[in-house]
Coordinates of C-alpha atoms in Angstrom, one line a residue:
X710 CA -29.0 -19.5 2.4
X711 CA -27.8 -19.1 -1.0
X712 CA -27.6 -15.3 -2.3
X713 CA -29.9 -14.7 0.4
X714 CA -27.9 -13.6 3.3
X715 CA -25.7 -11.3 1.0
X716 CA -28.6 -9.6 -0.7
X717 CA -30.1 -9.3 2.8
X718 CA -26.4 -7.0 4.0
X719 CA -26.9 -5.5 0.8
X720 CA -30.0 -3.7 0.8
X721 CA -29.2 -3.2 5.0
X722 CA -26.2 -1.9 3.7
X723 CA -28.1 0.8 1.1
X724 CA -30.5 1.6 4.0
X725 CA -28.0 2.7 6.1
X726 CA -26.1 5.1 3.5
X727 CA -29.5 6.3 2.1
X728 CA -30.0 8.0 5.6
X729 CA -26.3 9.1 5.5
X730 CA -26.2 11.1 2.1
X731 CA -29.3 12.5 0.5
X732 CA -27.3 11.5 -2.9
X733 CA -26.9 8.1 -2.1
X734 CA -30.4 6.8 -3.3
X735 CA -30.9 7.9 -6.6
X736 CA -30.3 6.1 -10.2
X737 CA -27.5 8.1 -11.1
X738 CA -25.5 7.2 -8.6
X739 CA -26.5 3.1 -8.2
X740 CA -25.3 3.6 -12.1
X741 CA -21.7 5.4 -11.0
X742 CA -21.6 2.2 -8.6
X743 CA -22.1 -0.5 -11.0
X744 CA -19.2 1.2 -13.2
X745 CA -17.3 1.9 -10.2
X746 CA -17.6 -2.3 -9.6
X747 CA -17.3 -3.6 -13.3
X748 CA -14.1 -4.7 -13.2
X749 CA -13.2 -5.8 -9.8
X750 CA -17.0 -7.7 -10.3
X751 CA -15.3 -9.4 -13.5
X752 CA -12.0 -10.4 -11.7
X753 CA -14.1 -12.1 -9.0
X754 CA -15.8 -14.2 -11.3
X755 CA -12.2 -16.3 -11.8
X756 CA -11.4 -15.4 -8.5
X757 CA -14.9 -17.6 -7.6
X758 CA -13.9 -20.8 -9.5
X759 CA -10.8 -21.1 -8.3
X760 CA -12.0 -20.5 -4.4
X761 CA -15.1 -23.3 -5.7
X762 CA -11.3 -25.7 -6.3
X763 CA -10.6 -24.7 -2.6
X764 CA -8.0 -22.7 -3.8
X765 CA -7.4 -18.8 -4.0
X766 CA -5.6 -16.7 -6.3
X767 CA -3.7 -13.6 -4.8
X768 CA -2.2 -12.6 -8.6
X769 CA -5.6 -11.9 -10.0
X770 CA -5.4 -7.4 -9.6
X771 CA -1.9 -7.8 -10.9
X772 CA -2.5 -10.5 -13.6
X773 CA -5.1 -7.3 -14.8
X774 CA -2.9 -5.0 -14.6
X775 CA -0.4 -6.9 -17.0
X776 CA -3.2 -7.4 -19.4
X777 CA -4.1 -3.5 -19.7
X778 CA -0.2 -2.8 -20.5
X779 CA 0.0 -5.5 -23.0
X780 CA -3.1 -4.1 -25.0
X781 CA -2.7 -0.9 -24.6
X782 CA 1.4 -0.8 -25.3
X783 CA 0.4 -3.5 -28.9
X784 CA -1.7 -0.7 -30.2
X785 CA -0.3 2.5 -29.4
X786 CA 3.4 1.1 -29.8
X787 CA 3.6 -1.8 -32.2
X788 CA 0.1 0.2 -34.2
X789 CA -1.6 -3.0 -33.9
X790 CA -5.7 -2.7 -34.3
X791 CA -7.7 -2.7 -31.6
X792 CA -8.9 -6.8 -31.8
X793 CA -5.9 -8.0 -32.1
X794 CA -4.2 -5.8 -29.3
X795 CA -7.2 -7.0 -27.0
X796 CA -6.5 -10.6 -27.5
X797 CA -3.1 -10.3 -27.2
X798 CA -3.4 -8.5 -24.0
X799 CA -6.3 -11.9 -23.2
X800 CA -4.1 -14.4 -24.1
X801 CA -1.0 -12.8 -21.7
X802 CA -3.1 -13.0 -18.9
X803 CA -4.7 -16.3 -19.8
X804 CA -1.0 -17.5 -20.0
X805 CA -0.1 -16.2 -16.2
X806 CA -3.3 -18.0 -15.7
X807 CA -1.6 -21.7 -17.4
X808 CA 1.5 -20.9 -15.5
X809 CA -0.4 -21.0 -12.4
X810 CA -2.7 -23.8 -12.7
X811 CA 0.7 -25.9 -14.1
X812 CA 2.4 -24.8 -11.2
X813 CA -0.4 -26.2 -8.5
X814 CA -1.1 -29.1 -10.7
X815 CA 2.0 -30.6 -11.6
X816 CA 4.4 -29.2 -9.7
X817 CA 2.2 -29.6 -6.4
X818 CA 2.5 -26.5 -5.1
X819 CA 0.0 -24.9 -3.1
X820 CA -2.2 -22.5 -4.4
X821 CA -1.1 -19.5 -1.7
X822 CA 2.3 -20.0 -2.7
X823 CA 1.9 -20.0 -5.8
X824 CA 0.0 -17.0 -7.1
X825 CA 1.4 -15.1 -4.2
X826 CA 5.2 -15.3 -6.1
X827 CA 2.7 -14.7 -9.6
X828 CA 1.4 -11.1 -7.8
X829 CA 5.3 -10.1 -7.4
X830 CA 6.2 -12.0 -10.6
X831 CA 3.3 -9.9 -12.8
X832 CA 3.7 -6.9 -10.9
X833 CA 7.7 -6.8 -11.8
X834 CA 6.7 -7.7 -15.6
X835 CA 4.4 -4.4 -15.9
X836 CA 6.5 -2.1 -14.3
X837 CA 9.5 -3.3 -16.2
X838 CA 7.4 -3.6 -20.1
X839 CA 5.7 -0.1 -19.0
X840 CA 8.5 1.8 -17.8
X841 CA 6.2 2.6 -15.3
X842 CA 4.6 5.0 -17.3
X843 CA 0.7 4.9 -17.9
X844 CA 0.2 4.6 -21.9
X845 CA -2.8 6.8 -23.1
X846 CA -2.5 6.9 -26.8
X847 CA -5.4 4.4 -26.7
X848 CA -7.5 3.3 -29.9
X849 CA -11.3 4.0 -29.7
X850 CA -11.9 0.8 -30.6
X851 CA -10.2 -0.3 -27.1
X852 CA -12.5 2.1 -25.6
X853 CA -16.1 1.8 -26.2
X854 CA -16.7 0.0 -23.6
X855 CA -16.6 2.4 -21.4
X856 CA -19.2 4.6 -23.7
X857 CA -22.9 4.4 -22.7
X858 CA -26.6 5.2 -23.6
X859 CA -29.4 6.7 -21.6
X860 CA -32.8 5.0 -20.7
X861 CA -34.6 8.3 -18.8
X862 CA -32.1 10.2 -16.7
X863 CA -29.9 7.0 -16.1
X864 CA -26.1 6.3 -18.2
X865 CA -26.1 2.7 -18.6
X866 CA -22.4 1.6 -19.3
X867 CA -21.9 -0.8 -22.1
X868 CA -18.8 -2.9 -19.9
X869 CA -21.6 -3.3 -17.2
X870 CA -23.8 -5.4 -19.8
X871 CA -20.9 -7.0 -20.4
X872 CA -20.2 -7.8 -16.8
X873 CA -23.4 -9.0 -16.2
X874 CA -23.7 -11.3 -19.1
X875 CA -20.7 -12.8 -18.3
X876 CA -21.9 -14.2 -15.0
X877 CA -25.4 -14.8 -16.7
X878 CA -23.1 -17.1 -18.8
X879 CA -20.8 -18.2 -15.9
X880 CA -23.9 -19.5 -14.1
X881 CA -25.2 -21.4 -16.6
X882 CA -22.0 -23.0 -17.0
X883 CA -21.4 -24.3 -13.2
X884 CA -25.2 -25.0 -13.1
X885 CA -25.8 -27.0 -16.4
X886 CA -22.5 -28.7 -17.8
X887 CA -20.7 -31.6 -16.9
X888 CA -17.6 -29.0 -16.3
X889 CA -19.2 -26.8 -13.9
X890 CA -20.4 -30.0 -11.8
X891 CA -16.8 -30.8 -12.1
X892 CA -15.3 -27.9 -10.1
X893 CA -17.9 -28.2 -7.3
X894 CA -17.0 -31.4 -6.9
X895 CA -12.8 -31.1 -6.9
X896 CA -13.5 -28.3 -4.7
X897 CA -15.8 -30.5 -1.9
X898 CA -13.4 -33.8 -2.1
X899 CA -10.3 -33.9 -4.6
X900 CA -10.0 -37.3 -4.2
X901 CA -13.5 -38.9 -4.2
X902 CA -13.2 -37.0 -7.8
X903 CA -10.6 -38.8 -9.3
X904 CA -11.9 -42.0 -7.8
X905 CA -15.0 -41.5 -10.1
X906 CA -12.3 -41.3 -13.1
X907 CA -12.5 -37.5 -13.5
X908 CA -9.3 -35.7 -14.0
X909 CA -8.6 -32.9 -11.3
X910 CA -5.4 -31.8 -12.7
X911 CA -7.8 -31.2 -15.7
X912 CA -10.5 -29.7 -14.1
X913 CA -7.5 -27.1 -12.3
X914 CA -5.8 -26.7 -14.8
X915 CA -9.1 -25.5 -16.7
X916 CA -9.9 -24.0 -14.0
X917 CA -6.9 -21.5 -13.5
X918 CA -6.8 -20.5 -17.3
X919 CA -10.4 -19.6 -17.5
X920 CA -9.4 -16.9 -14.7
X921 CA -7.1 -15.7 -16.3
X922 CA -9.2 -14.9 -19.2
X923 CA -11.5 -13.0 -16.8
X924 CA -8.6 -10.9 -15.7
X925 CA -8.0 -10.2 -19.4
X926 CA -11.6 -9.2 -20.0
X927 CA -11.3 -7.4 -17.1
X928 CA -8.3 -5.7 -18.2
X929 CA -10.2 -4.4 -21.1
X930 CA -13.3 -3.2 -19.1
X931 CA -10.2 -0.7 -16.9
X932 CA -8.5 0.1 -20.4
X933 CA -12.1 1.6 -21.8
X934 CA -13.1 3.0 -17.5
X935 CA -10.1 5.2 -17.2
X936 CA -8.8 5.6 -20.8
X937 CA -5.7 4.1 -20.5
X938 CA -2.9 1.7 -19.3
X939 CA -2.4 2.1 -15.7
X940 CA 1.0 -0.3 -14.8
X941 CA -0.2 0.8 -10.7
X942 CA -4.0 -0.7 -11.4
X943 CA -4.7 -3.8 -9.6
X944 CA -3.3 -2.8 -6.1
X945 CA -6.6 -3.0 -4.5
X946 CA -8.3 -5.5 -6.7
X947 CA -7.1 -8.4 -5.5
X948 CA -8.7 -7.8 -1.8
X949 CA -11.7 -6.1 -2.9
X950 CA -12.0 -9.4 -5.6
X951 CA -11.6 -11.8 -3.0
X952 CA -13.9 -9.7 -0.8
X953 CA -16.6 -10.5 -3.4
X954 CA -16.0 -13.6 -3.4
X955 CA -16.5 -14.6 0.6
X956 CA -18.8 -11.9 1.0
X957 CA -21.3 -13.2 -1.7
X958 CA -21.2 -16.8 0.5
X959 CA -18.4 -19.0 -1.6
X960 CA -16.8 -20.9 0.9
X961 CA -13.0 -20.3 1.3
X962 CA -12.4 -23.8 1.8
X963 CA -14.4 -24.6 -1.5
X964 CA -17.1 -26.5 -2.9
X965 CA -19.9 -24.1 -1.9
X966 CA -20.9 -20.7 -3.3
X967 CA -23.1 -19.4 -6.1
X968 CA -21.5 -17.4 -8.6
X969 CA -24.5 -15.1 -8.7
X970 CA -23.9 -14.5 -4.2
X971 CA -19.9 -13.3 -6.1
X972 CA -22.0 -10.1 -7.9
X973 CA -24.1 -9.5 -4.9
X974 CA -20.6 -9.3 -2.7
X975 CA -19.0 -6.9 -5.1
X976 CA -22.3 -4.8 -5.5
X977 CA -22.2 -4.7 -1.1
X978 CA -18.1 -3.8 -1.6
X979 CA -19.2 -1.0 -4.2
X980 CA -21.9 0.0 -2.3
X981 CA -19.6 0.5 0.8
X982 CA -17.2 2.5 -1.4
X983 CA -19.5 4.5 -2.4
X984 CA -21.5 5.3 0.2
X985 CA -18.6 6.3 2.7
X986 CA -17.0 8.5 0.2
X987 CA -20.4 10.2 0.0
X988 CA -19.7 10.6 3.7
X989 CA -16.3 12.1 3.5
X990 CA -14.5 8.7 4.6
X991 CA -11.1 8.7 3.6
X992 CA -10.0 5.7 1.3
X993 CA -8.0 4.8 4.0
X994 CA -10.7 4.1 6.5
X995 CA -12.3 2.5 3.5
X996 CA -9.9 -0.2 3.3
X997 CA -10.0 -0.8 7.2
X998 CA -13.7 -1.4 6.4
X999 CA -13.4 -3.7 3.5
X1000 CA -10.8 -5.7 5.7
X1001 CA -13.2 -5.9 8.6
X1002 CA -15.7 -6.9 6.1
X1003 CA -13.3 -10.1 5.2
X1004 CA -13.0 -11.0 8.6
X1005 CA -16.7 -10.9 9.1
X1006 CA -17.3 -12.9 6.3
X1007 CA -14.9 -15.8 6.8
X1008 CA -16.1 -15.7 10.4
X1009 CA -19.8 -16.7 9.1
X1010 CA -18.5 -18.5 6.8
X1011 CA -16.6 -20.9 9.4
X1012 CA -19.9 -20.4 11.4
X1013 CA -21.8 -22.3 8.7
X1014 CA -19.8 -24.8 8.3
X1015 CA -20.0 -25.9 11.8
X1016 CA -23.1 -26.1 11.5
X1017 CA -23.6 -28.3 8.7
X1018 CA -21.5 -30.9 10.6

């Protein structure tokens, strides 16, 4: 089925809040849903190659919200400019991102485990480096991202290009290099891989960073969306990220999945967000609904593979 499926609950999904809110089909606000999904779309992009590994990655909201703190606190502390702050704030996450892919590869351990101690491990690190306090003495250079231009009456948000082109990019990768072949294939059978003489631990191990460096870029595109460093981001990132993920037809149990189905599921988990706040639904209803929509998901998703064998 491919993105099919997905983009099929995705336009159901806009039909049925078009008829609920007279705002909820108009250009203005599909833009306010794009920037409302940049960075939980960006942190399901790593979130998708490591559930392609048959892993999962339960640090990734936190991971982001490490990276934020780290960029934001290197400029407006230690007065560092804004590239250099940025890549700092990249390479912290990208580092969580080693430390978990070590810890699965040579250590063994399974994924769940894993980056479930990372979420408390990166959660404890921001709160203790922040003080809990949200830095907003941010540079402008950190922030244009966030800035935008018009074509007719619509904002277009410069982080939402970048989104995009990074899964442009991310599906070139899995669907023309040796590498990307490589994660599909670790992801269906492990060990028929390393029969063929390619190195799993590699591929993981690749595999893992390369999220984290997601997370960081997606730590940049919250920095320049809300103006500063929130130490509380990334609570409901990591559900809505994995939501994505299974909603946009990437197997849990790996191998299968098109990275481009991962944008489709975080446009239908925007689209839900948006279109029940537009109807008054509390955020609290709206999380019952993204968790029904994870159940759903794996459901077909177990479906379908029944049905291949």
């Amino acid at each position: 089925m491919g993105t099919l499926g997905p983009f099929i609950a995705l336009i159901v999904a806009c039909v049925f809040f078009s008829l609920q809110s007279d705002r909820f089909l108009s250009l203005q606000n599909f833009s306010l849903i794009l920037q409302q999904v940049m960075v939980v779309g960006t942190i399901a992009i790593g979130q998708t190659l490591i559930i392609l590994t048959a892993g999962i990655d339960l640090s990734c909201g936190m991971i982001m919200a490490l990276g934020s703190i780290v960029m934001t606190k290197m400029a407006a502390d230690y007065g560092l400019s804004a590239p250099i702050a940025i890549a700092l704030g990249i390479g912290a996450t990208a580092l969580l991102g080693l430390a978990n892919g070590l810890l699965v590869t040579k250590a063994k351990l399974p994924p769940f485990i894993v980056t479930l101690g990372m979420l408390n491990i990166a959660f404890a690190i921001t709160q203790l480096y922040s003080g809990s306090q949200t830095i907003t003495e941010i540079p402008d250079g950190m922030l244009w991202l966030g800035n935008s231009f018009r074509i007719g009456e619509t904002n277009i948000v410069y982080g939402v290009l970048l989104m995009l082109a990074l899964y442009l990019i991310t599906w070139l990768f899995l669907r023309e290099t040796a590498p990307g072949r490589h994660i599909y294939a670790v992801g269906n059978s492990p060990e028929a891989t390393r029969l063929t003489g390619i190195s799993t631990d590699r591929v993981l191990l690749g595999v893992y960073v390369l999220a984290g460096v997601f997370y960081g870029l997606a730590s940049l595109l919250s920095v320049a969306r809300i103006g500063a460093g929130d130490p509380n981001a990334g609570q409901t990132e990591n559900l809505d990220a994995i939501t994505a993920v299974v909603l946009g037809g990437t197997s849990l149990f790996g191998g299968r999945g098109i990275i481009l189905g991962t944008l489709v599921g975080a446009l239908i988990v925007g689209v839900f967000r948006n279109g029940l706040t537009l109807m008054g639904v509390s955020s609290v209803y709206q999380i019952l609904v993204t968790g029904i929509l994870v159940i759903l998901a794996v459901m077909t998703d177990q479906m379908s593979r029944k049905g291949v064998r």
